[in-house]
């Protein structure tokens, strides 16, 4: 019943933009964060951004702050990630995540639910 579906990945040139979207269903949203993680081959999984689905507070990794913007979509069960000024270092598989801790350190640790991932490739 729990399902997270990502879309919007693709290949862009450095400096370009992409907008990722995630549609989620089958679980409770209020009081928890939803967000995005990414992982490149041979690298650790990294929390990218999160948003409190109850209060709207946002969290960002230092590596993307000022370039990426997370927001809720048309409904509480949707979340978007606007990625601007993309760099080759942003190349990774991006995963939508749900039921993340809504705290300064906790949001980066993981999530209870995961999407299947969408590939983002940024070329030089």
PDB file of C-alpha atoms in Angstrom:
ATOM      1  CA  UNK A   1       0.000   0.000   0.000  1.00  0.00           C
ATOM      2  CA  UNK A   2       2.883   2.374   0.732  1.00  0.00           C
ATOM      3  CA  UNK A   3       4.217   3.737  -2.502  1.00  0.00           C
ATOM      4  CA  UNK A   4       6.539   6.575  -3.478  1.00  0.00           C
ATOM      5  CA  UNK A   5       6.987   7.357  -7.150  1.00  0.00           C
ATOM      6  CA  UNK A   6       9.646   9.759  -8.399  1.00  0.00           C
ATOM      7  CA  UNK A   7       9.803  11.557 -11.699  1.00  0.00           C
ATOM      8  CA  UNK A   8      11.765  14.321 -13.355  1.00  0.00           C
ATOM      9  CA  UNK A   9      15.249  12.887 -13.503  1.00  0.00           C
ATOM     10  CA  UNK A  10      17.348  13.192 -16.587  1.00  0.00           C
ATOM     11  CA  UNK A  11      20.577  14.403 -18.100  1.00  0.00           C
ATOM     12  CA  UNK A  12      21.558  18.064 -18.164  1.00  0.00           C
ATOM     13  CA  UNK A  13      24.595  20.218 -18.687  1.00  0.00           C
ATOM     14  CA  UNK A  14      26.371  21.810 -15.751  1.00  0.00           C
ATOM     15  CA  UNK A  15      24.557  24.950 -14.733  1.00  0.00           C
ATOM     16  CA  UNK A  16      21.215  23.597 -15.847  1.00  0.00           C
ATOM     17  CA  UNK A  17      18.117  22.778 -13.859  1.00  0.00           C
ATOM     18  CA  UNK A  18      15.881  19.839 -13.136  1.00  0.00           C
ATOM     19  CA  UNK A  19      12.722  19.473 -11.106  1.00  0.00           C
ATOM     20  CA  UNK A  20      12.096  16.207  -9.313  1.00  0.00           C
ATOM     21  CA  UNK A  21       8.666  15.232  -8.085  1.00  0.00           C
ATOM     22  CA  UNK A  22       7.490  12.546  -5.723  1.00  0.00           C
ATOM     23  CA  UNK A  23       3.969  11.277  -5.231  1.00  0.00           C
ATOM     24  CA  UNK A  24       3.417   9.252  -2.099  1.00  0.00           C
ATOM     25  CA  UNK A  25       0.514   7.257  -0.756  1.00  0.00           C
ATOM     26  CA  UNK A  26      -0.385   4.745   1.897  1.00  0.00           C
ATOM     27  CA  UNK A  27       0.972   6.317   5.075  1.00  0.00           C
ATOM     28  CA  UNK A  28       0.491   9.188   7.506  1.00  0.00           C
ATOM     29  CA  UNK A  29       2.194  12.447   6.562  1.00  0.00           C
ATOM     30  CA  UNK A  30       1.537  14.947   9.332  1.00  0.00           C
ATOM     31  CA  UNK A  31       4.288  15.415  11.875  1.00  0.00           C
ATOM     32  CA  UNK A  32       6.910  13.771   9.703  1.00  0.00           C
ATOM     33  CA  UNK A  33       9.338  14.934   7.077  1.00  0.00           C
ATOM     34  CA  UNK A  34       9.511  13.891   3.474  1.00  0.00           C
ATOM     35  CA  UNK A  35      12.542  14.503   1.380  1.00  0.00           C
ATOM     36  CA  UNK A  36      15.240  13.351  -0.930  1.00  0.00           C
ATOM     37  CA  UNK A  37      18.415  11.324  -0.643  1.00  0.00           C
ATOM     38  CA  UNK A  38      20.963  10.604  -3.299  1.00  0.00           C
ATOM     39  CA  UNK A  39      23.667   8.055  -3.875  1.00  0.00           C
ATOM     40  CA  UNK A  40      26.371   7.864  -6.488  1.00  0.00           C
ATOM     41  CA  UNK A  41      28.240   4.643  -7.279  1.00  0.00           C
ATOM     42  CA  UNK A  42      30.898   3.968  -4.666  1.00  0.00           C
ATOM     43  CA  UNK A  43      29.727   6.790  -2.428  1.00  0.00           C
ATOM     44  CA  UNK A  44      27.715   7.028   0.744  1.00  0.00           C
ATOM     45  CA  UNK A  45      24.045   7.827   0.693  1.00  0.00           C
ATOM     46  CA  UNK A  46      23.504  11.527   1.319  1.00  0.00           C
ATOM     47  CA  UNK A  47      20.489  13.375   2.605  1.00  0.00           C
ATOM     48  CA  UNK A  48      19.745  16.170   0.151  1.00  0.00           C
ATOM     49  CA  UNK A  49      16.708  17.988   1.493  1.00  0.00           C
ATOM     50  CA  UNK A  50      13.624  17.470   3.599  1.00  0.00           C
ATOM     51  CA  UNK A  51      10.406  19.260   4.428  1.00  0.00           C
ATOM     52  CA  UNK A  52       8.131  18.972   7.434  1.00  0.00           C
ATOM     53  CA  UNK A  53       4.776  17.940   6.021  1.00  0.00           C
ATOM     54  CA  UNK A  54       3.034  19.389   9.060  1.00  0.00           C
ATOM     55  CA  UNK A  55       4.821  22.669   9.609  1.00  0.00           C
ATOM     56  CA  UNK A  56       6.688  23.368   6.380  1.00  0.00           C
ATOM     57  CA  UNK A  57      10.172  23.669   7.857  1.00  0.00           C
ATOM     58  CA  UNK A  58      12.891  22.741   5.405  1.00  0.00           C
ATOM     59  CA  UNK A  59      16.326  21.182   5.719  1.00  0.00           C
ATOM     60  CA  UNK A  60      19.181  21.093   3.243  1.00  0.00           C
ATOM     61  CA  UNK A  61      22.553  19.505   2.908  1.00  0.00           C
ATOM     62  CA  UNK A  62      25.317  22.086   2.896  1.00  0.00           C
ATOM     63  CA  UNK A  63      26.351  20.896  -0.545  1.00  0.00           C
ATOM     64  CA  UNK A  64      23.042  21.952  -2.112  1.00  0.00           C
ATOM     65  CA  UNK A  65      21.944  24.871   0.030  1.00  0.00           C
ATOM     66  CA  UNK A  66      21.247  27.904  -2.119  1.00  0.00           C
ATOM     67  CA  UNK A  67      20.869  25.810  -5.260  1.00  0.00           C
ATOM     68  CA  UNK A  68      18.085  23.359  -4.441  1.00  0.00           C
ATOM     69  CA  UNK A  69      14.622  24.122  -3.128  1.00  0.00           C
ATOM     70  CA  UNK A  70      12.272  21.569  -1.633  1.00  0.00           C
ATOM     71  CA  UNK A  71       8.552  22.201  -1.528  1.00  0.00           C
ATOM     72  CA  UNK A  72       5.261  20.442  -1.159  1.00  0.00           C
ATOM     73  CA  UNK A  73       3.310  19.913  -4.329  1.00  0.00           C
ATOM     74  CA  UNK A  74      -0.368  20.038  -5.080  1.00  0.00           C
ATOM     75  CA  UNK A  75      -1.147  17.904  -2.063  1.00  0.00           C
ATOM     76  CA  UNK A  76       0.482  17.057   1.242  1.00  0.00           C
ATOM     77  CA  UNK A  77       1.536  13.694  -0.140  1.00  0.00           C
ATOM     78  CA  UNK A  78       3.664  15.235  -2.869  1.00  0.00           C
ATOM     79  CA  UNK A  79       7.085  16.805  -2.651  1.00  0.00           C
ATOM     80  CA  UNK A  80       9.212  18.534  -5.256  1.00  0.00           C
ATOM     81  CA  UNK A  81      12.885  19.302  -5.512  1.00  0.00           C
ATOM     82  CA  UNK A  82      13.857  22.175  -7.747  1.00  0.00           C
ATOM     83  CA  UNK A  83      17.527  21.789  -8.597  1.00  0.00           C
ATOM     84  CA  UNK A  84      19.281  24.788 -10.086  1.00  0.00           C
ATOM     85  CA  UNK A  85      22.903  25.477 -10.950  1.00  0.00           C
ATOM     86  CA  UNK A  86      23.544  21.771 -11.210  1.00  0.00           C
ATOM     87  CA  UNK A  87      27.094  20.501 -10.946  1.00  0.00           C
ATOM     88  CA  UNK A  88      28.656  17.229 -12.084  1.00  0.00           C
ATOM     89  CA  UNK A  89      29.011  16.366  -8.396  1.00  0.00           C
ATOM     90  CA  UNK A  90      25.212  16.262  -8.206  1.00  0.00           C
ATOM     91  CA  UNK A  91      25.162  13.216 -10.466  1.00  0.00           C
ATOM     92  CA  UNK A  92      23.502  10.397  -8.543  1.00  0.00           C
ATOM     93  CA  UNK A  93      20.427   8.296  -8.146  1.00  0.00           C
ATOM     94  CA  UNK A  94      17.892  10.391  -6.262  1.00  0.00           C
ATOM     95  CA  UNK A  95      15.429   8.718  -3.939  1.00  0.00           C
ATOM     96  CA  UNK A  96      12.255  10.139  -2.510  1.00  0.00           C
ATOM     97  CA  UNK A  97      11.865   9.344   1.174  1.00  0.00           C
ATOM     98  CA  UNK A  98       9.012   9.469   3.647  1.00  0.00           C
ATOM     99  CA  UNK A  99       8.652   9.321   7.419  1.00  0.00           C
ATOM    100  CA  UNK A 100      11.943  10.992   8.100  1.00  0.00           C
ATOM    101  CA  UNK A 101      12.761  12.528  11.467  1.00  0.00           C
ATOM    102  CA  UNK A 102      11.991  16.238  11.512  1.00  0.00           C
ATOM    103  CA  UNK A 103      15.085  17.375  13.354  1.00  0.00           C
ATOM    104  CA  UNK A 104      18.310  19.103  12.428  1.00  0.00           C
ATOM    105  CA  UNK A 105      20.401  15.958  12.566  1.00  0.00           C
ATOM    106  CA  UNK A 106      17.751  13.262  12.351  1.00  0.00           C
ATOM    107  CA  UNK A 107      16.494  14.004   8.866  1.00  0.00           C
ATOM    108  CA  UNK A 108      19.804  12.967   7.337  1.00  0.00           C
ATOM    109  CA  UNK A 109      19.838   9.543   8.934  1.00  0.00           C
ATOM    110  CA  UNK A 110      17.280   7.776   6.808  1.00  0.00           C
ATOM    111  CA  UNK A 111      13.613   7.124   6.317  1.00  0.00           C
ATOM    112  CA  UNK A 112      10.981   4.472   6.764  1.00  0.00           C
ATOM    113  CA  UNK A 113       9.850   4.462   3.152  1.00  0.00           C
ATOM    114  CA  UNK A 114      11.689   4.864  -0.118  1.00  0.00           C
ATOM    115  CA  UNK A 115      10.942   5.394  -3.758  1.00  0.00           C
ATOM    116  CA  UNK A 116      12.562   3.431  -6.532  1.00  0.00           C
ATOM    117  CA  UNK A 117      14.897   6.259  -7.506  1.00  0.00           C
ATOM    118  CA  UNK A 118      15.365   8.534 -10.472  1.00  0.00           C
ATOM    119  CA  UNK A 119      18.702   9.130 -12.154  1.00  0.00           C
ATOM    120  CA  UNK A 120      20.177  12.616 -12.378  1.00  0.00           C
ATOM    121  CA  UNK A 121      23.215  13.050 -14.583  1.00  0.00           C
ATOM    122  CA  UNK A 122      25.038  16.356 -14.900  1.00  0.00           C
ATOM    123  CA  UNK A 123      27.720  16.629 -17.543  1.00  0.00           C
ATOM    124  CA  UNK A 124      30.575  19.108 -17.687  1.00  0.00           C
TER     125      UNK A 124
END
